[in-house]
XYZ file of C-alpha atoms in Angstrom:
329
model
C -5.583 -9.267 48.796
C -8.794 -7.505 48.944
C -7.385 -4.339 47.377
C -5.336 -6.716 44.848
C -9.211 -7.829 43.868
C -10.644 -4.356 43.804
C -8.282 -2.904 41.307
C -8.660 -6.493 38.938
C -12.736 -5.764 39.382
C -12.449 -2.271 37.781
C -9.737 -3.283 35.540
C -12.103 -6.194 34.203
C -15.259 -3.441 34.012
C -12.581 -1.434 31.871
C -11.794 -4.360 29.451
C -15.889 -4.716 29.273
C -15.925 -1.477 28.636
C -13.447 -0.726 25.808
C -14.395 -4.440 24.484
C -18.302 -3.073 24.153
C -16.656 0.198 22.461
C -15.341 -2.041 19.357
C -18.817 -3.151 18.631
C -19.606 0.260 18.426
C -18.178 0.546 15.067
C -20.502 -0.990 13.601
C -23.207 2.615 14.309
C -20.157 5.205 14.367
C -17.768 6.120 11.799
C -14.487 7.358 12.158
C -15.044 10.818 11.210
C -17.810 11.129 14.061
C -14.934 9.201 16.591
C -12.224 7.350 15.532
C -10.959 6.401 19.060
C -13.816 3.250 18.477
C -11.470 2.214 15.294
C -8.426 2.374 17.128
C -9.851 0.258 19.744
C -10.503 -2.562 17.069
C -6.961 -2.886 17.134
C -6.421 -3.789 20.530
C -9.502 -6.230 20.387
C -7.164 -9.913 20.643
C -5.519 -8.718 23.567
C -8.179 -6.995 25.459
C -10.275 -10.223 25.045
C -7.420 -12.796 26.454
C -6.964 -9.891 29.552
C -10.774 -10.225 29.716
C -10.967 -14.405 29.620
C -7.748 -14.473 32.206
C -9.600 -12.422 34.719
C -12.807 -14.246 34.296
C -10.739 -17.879 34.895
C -9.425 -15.572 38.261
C -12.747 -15.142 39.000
C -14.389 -18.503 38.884
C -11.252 -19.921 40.388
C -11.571 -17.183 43.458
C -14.984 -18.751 43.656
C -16.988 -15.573 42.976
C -20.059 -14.640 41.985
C -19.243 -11.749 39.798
C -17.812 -14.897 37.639
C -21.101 -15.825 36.305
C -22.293 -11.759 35.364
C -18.759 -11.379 33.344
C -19.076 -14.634 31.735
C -22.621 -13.692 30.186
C -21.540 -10.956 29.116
C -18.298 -12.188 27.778
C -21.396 -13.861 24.978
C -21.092 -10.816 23.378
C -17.698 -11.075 22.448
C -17.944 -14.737 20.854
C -19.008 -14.008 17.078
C -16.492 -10.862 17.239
C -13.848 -13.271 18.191
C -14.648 -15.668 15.596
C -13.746 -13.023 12.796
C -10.272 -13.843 14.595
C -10.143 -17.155 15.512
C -12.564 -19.368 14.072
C -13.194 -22.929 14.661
C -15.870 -23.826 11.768
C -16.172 -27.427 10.196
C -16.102 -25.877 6.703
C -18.730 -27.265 4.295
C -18.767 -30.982 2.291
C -20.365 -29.364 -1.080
C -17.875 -29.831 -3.788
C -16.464 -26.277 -4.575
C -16.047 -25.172 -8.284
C -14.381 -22.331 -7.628
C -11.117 -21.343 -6.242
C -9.668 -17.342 -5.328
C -6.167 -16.287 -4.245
C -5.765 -13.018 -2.805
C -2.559 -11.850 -1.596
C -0.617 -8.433 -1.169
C 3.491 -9.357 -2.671
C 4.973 -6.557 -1.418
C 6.339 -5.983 -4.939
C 7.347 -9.162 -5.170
C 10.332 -7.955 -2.553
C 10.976 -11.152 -1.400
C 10.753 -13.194 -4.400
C 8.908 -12.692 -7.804
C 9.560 -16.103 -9.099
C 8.617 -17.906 -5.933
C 5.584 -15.672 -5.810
C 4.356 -16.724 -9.272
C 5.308 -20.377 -8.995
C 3.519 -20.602 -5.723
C 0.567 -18.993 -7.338
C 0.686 -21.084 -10.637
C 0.838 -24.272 -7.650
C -2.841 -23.259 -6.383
C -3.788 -23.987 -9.458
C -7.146 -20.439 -8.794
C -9.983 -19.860 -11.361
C -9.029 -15.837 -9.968
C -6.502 -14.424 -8.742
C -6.204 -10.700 -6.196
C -2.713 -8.956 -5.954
C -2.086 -6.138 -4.152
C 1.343 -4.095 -4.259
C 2.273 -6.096 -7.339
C 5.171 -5.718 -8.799
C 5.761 -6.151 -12.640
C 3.026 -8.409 -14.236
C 3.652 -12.267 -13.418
C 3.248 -15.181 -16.103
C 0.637 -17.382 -14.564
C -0.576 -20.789 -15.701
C -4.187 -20.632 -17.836
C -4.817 -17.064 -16.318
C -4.997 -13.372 -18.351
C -4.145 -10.344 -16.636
C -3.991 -7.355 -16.621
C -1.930 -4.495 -14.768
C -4.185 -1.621 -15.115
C -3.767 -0.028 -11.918
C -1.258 0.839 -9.518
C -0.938 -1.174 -6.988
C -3.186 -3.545 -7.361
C -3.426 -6.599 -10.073
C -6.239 -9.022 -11.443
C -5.622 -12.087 -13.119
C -8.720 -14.671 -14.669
C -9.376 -17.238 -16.341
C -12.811 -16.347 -17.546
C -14.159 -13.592 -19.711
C -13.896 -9.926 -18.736
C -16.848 -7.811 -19.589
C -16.027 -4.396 -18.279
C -13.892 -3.255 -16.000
C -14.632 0.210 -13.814
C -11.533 2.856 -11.066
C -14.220 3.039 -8.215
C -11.730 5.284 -6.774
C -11.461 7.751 -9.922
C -12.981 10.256 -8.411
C -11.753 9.763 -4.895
C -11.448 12.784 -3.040
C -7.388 12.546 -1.164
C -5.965 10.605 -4.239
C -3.452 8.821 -2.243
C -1.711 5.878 -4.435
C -2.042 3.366 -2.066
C -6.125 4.020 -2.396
C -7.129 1.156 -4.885
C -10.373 -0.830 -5.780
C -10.591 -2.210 -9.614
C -14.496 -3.415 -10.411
C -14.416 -6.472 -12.587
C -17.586 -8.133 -14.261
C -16.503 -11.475 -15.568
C -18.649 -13.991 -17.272
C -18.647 -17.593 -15.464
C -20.025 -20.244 -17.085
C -22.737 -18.011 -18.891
C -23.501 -16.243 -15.358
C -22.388 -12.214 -15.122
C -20.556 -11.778 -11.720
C -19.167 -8.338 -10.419
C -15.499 -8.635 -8.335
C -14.051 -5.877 -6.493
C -9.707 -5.822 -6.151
C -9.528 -3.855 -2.825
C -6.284 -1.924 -1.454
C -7.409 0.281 1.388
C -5.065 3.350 1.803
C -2.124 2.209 3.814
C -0.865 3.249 7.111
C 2.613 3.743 6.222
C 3.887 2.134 9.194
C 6.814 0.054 8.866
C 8.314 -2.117 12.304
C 10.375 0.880 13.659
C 7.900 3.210 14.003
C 6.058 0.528 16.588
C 8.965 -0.924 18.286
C 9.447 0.758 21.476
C 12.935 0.509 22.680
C 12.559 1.582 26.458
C 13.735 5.137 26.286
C 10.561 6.962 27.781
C 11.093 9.842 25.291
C 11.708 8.672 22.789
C 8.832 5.511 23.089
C 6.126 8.605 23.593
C 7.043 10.280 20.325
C 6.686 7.103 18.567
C 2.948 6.610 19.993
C 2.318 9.948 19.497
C 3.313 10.075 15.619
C 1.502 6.580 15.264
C -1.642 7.813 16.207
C -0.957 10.673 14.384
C -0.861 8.337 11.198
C -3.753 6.254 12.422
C -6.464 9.785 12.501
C -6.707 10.620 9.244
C -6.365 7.292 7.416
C -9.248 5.782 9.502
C -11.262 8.911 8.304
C -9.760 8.249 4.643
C -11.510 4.658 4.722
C -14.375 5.620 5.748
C -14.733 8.021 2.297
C -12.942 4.451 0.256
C -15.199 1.652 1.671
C -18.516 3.805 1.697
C -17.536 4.364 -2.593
C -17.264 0.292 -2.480
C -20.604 -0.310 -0.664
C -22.025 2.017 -2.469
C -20.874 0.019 -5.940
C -21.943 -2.981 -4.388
C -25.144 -2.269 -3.355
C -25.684 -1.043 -7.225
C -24.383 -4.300 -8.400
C -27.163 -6.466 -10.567
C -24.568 -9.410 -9.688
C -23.803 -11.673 -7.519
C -20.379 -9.820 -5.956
C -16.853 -11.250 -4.828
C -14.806 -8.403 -2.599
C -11.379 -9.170 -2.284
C -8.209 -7.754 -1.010
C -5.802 -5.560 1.293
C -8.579 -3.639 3.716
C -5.505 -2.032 5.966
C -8.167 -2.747 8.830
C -8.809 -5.240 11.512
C -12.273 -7.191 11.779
C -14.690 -5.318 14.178
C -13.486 -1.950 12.700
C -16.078 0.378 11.016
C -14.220 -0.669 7.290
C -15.077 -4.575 8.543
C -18.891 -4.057 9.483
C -19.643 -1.904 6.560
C -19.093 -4.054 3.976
C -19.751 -7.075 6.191
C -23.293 -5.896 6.564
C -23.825 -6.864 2.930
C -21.925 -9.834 2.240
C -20.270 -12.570 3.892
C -17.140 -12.675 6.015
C -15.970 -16.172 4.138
C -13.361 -16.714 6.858
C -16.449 -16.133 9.372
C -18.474 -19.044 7.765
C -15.650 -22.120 6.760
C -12.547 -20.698 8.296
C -10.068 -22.573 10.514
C -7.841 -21.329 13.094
C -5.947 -17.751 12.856
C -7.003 -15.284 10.363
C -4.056 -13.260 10.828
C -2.861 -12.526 6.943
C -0.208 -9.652 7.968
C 2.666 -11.051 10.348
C 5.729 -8.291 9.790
C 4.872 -6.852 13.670
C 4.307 -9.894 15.480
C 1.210 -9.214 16.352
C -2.340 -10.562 15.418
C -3.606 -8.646 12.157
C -5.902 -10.148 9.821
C -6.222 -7.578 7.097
C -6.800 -9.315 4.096
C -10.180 -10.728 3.089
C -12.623 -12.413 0.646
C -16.688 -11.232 1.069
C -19.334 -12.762 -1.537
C -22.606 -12.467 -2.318
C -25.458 -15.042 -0.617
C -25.459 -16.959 -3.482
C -21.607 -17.539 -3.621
C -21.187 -20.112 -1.092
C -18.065 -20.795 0.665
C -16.758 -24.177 0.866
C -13.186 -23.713 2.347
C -10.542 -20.694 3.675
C -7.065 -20.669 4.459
C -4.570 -18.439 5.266
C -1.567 -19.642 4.410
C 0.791 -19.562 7.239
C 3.492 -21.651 5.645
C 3.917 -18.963 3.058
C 6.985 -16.303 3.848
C 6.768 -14.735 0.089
C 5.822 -11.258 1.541
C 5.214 -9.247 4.732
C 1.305 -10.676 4.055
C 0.154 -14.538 3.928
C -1.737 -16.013 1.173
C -5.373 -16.376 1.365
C -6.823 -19.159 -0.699
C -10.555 -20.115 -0.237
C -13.019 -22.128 -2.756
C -16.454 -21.456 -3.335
C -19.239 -23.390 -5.082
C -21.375 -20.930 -7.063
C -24.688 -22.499 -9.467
């Protein structure tokens, strides 16, 4: 027993470890070290390893309990990105957003636009939309590959932050917006972070040693340089949005996990809405069983959110739905 709780005590110092390793993205990018990125995918199960051994601990009656559970504080705002458990906000909102990545519509264009037309959104985010969609009361337009904005208020300009971008890979996207709102100019970004290209076989590991290696080896392989390729996409967007004269709505497909370096860049100038009213899960991409919350909204100070959900109900597309309402003056 006493080697059984040697090996769990540096097992647990590991999990503190690697857990204090996915903060560090918020200092290093992934072109310095991307291992810290790759880490923020691991973060939901390193932290219920880390709470299991801690409950082993206090139940063993042992002192070390107490030192891991102060420093398991750490890890409670970087969970709630996660799992939150806010009480939302009673202001009456007077403005709702839909983001949501379709998947081309794959599954179901016409169920995609009527459940869209039933959330009855001031604005409305695609991402990998298909052909243009008829929606109730709201213009669009498909200007962009990829990605797709539809309104129902005045567009002043719209601006490719990614014209000039460097790799030109197709699944790179971010449309600027300026729309007029009730006599107010605000800026809104349409995010798709270059994708992965990872589909379920490539991370379904079948048992056959070999062969299971390979797989890990060509998924990290993927991993490298597109963690280094968002670094160049969301410094263009926080560049754009530290620029902006407006109040500024970010929305989209980030192809990264909270707690990676995309996640505290452009969280360290607006808010997290999920962070501050959500409820529950955040996970928004469910095709790999496994917890990913990918998809977000981020406002300006001034744009205060009222509610967030991510609906779970919704099996239109290998992403869920992510409806929130703001009140803005």
């Amino acid at each position: 027993m006493k080697v059984f709780r040697t090996l769990l005590f540096i097992a647990h110092l590991a999990l503190l470890f690697l857990l204090f390793g996915v903060l560090l993205n918020a200092y290093i990018p992934p072109k310095v070290f991307w291992g810290f990125n790759f880490l923020s995918l691991g973060f939901p199960v390193m932290s219920v390893l880390y709470i299991l051994i801690t409950f082993f601990w206090i139940f063993s009656w042992k002192k070390r309990a107490f030192a891991f559970m102060f420093l398991g504080l750490f890890f409670l705002n970087p969970a709630k990105r996660w799992l939150n458990y806010s009480s939302g906000k009673k202001e009456i909102p007077n403005l709702k957003i839909v983001t949501f990545n379709t998947k081309g519509g794959k599954l179901g264009q016409k169920e995609i636009q009527d459940y869209i037309n039933d959330q009855k959104a001031d604005i409305v985010f695609l991402q990998e939309s298909g052909p243009d969609y008829e929606l109730d009361n709201l213009k669009g337009e498909y200007t962009l590959p990829v990605i797709c904005f539809y309104s129902k208020y005045k567009i002043i300009a719209r601006k490719n932050v990614f014209e000039n971008l460097s790799d030109g890979d197709i699944t790179s996207q971010c449309e600027q917006i300026d729309l007029e709102i009730r006599g107010k100019i605000y800026r809104v970004f349409n995010v798709h972070l270059q994708s992965f290209g990872v589909v379920k076989d490539m991370v379904k590991l079948d048992g056959n040693g070999n062969e299971d290696e390979k797989k890990l080896k060509d998924l990290v392989k993927r991993l490298i340089p597109t963690f280094k390729s968002h670094q160049e996409q969301v410094q263009l967007i926080r560049k754009s949005i530290e620029q902006s004269p407006y109040p500024v709505i970010v929305a989209g497909d980030f192809n990264a996990v909270p707690n990676s370096y995309e996640y505290y860049h452009i969280s360290d100038v607006l808010k997290d809405s999920f962070y501050e009213v959500g409820k529950g899960s955040g996970t928004s991409f469910h095709d790999f069983k496994y917890p990913l919350r990918i998809d977000y909204i981020f406002t300006s100070e001034s744009i205060r959110p009222v509610s967030y959900c991510v609906d779970h109900s919704a099996h239109l597309s290998d992403h869920f739905p992510v409806i929130a309402s703001f009140k803005i003056e």
